[in-house]
Amino acid sequence: MSSDATKPLNGEIQSGAGNANGAGNTEAGRTVLVGVLGGIISAAGYLVYQRLPDEQKERLHRQVRGVLEQRINELRSNFNL
């Protein structure tokens, strides 16, 4: 009996170089899924944010500004700007 590496064993389906187009479709499908999930999570976050009291929104704004200022200062020091 001859052994051929390209033939499936025991009726198993193998994915390999012969199915390059299918791999591209899988990659595109995953990309779309990640995009859709990201959109859903963003929308949920926005709805939660809209329901926050004004004082919590302001505190959140201060925290975000502080993190952004730290990051900008870090980038400026890294690039000597």
CSV table of C-alpha atoms in Angstrom, one decimal:
chain,number,residue,atom,x,y,z
A,1,MET,CA,0.0,0.0,0.0
A,2,SER,CA,1.5,3.4,-1.0
A,3,SER,CA,1.4,6.3,1.3
A,4,ASP,CA,0.3,9.7,-0.1
A,5,ALA,CA,0.5,12.7,2.2
A,6,THR,CA,-2.2,14.6,0.3
A,7,LYS,CA,-4.9,11.9,0.7
A,8,PRO,CA,-7.1,12.0,3.8
A,9,LEU,CA,-6.9,9.1,6.2
A,10,ASN,CA,-10.0,7.1,7.1
A,11,GLY,CA,-12.3,9.4,5.3
A,12,GLU,CA,-11.2,12.5,7.3
A,13,ILE,CA,-11.4,15.9,5.7
A,14,GLN,CA,-8.0,17.7,5.7
A,15,SER,CA,-7.5,21.4,5.2
A,16,GLY,CA,-4.3,22.3,3.5
A,17,ALA,CA,-2.7,24.2,0.7
A,18,GLY,CA,-5.2,22.8,-1.8
A,19,ASN,CA,-7.9,24.8,-0.1
A,20,ALA,CA,-6.3,28.3,0.0
A,21,ASN,CA,-9.5,30.1,-1.1
A,22,GLY,CA,-11.5,28.6,1.7
A,23,ALA,CA,-8.9,29.8,4.2
A,24,GLY,CA,-9.3,33.4,2.8
A,25,ASN,CA,-13.1,33.1,3.2
A,26,THR,CA,-12.7,32.0,6.8
A,27,GLU,CA,-10.4,34.9,7.5
A,28,ALA,CA,-12.8,37.4,6.0
A,29,GLY,CA,-15.7,35.9,8.0
A,30,ARG,CA,-13.8,36.2,11.2
A,31,THR,CA,-12.9,39.8,10.4
A,32,VAL,CA,-16.6,40.6,9.8
A,33,LEU,CA,-17.6,38.9,13.0
A,34,VAL,CA,-15.0,40.9,15.0
A,35,GLY,CA,-16.3,44.1,13.4
A,36,VAL,CA,-19.9,43.3,14.2
A,37,LEU,CA,-19.1,42.3,17.8
A,38,GLY,CA,-17.1,45.5,18.2
A,39,GLY,CA,-20.1,47.5,17.0
A,40,ILE,CA,-22.5,45.8,19.4
A,41,ILE,CA,-20.1,46.3,22.4
A,42,SER,CA,-19.7,50.0,21.4
A,43,ALA,CA,-23.4,50.5,21.2
A,44,ALA,CA,-23.9,48.9,24.6
A,45,GLY,CA,-21.2,51.0,26.2
A,46,TYR,CA,-22.8,54.1,24.7
A,47,LEU,CA,-26.2,53.2,26.2
A,48,VAL,CA,-24.6,52.6,29.6
A,49,TYR,CA,-22.8,55.9,29.4
A,50,GLN,CA,-26.0,57.8,28.5
A,51,ARG,CA,-27.7,56.5,31.7
A,52,LEU,CA,-24.9,57.7,34.0
A,53,PRO,CA,-25.6,60.7,36.3
A,54,ASP,CA,-23.8,63.9,35.3
A,55,GLU,CA,-21.3,63.7,38.2
A,56,GLN,CA,-20.2,60.2,37.1
A,57,LYS,CA,-19.9,61.4,33.5
A,58,GLU,CA,-17.7,64.3,34.6
A,59,ARG,CA,-15.5,62.0,36.7
A,60,LEU,CA,-15.2,59.7,33.7
A,61,HIS,CA,-14.2,62.7,31.5
A,62,ARG,CA,-11.5,63.7,34.0
A,63,GLN,CA,-10.1,60.2,34.1
A,64,VAL,CA,-10.0,59.9,30.3
A,65,ARG,CA,-8.3,63.3,30.0
A,66,GLY,CA,-5.7,62.3,32.6
A,67,VAL,CA,-4.9,59.1,30.8
A,68,LEU,CA,-4.7,60.9,27.4
A,69,GLU,CA,-2.4,63.5,28.9
A,70,GLN,CA,-0.1,60.9,30.3
A,71,ARG,CA,0.0,59.0,27.0
A,72,ILE,CA,0.7,62.2,25.0
A,73,ASN,CA,3.5,63.2,27.5
A,74,GLU,CA,4.9,59.7,27.2
A,75,LEU,CA,4.9,59.8,23.4
A,76,ARG,CA,6.5,63.3,23.4
A,77,SER,CA,9.3,62.1,25.7
A,78,ASN,CA,9.8,59.0,23.6
A,79,PHE,CA,10.1,61.0,20.3
A,80,ASN,CA,11.8,64.0,21.9
A,81,LEU,CA,9.1,66.5,20.8
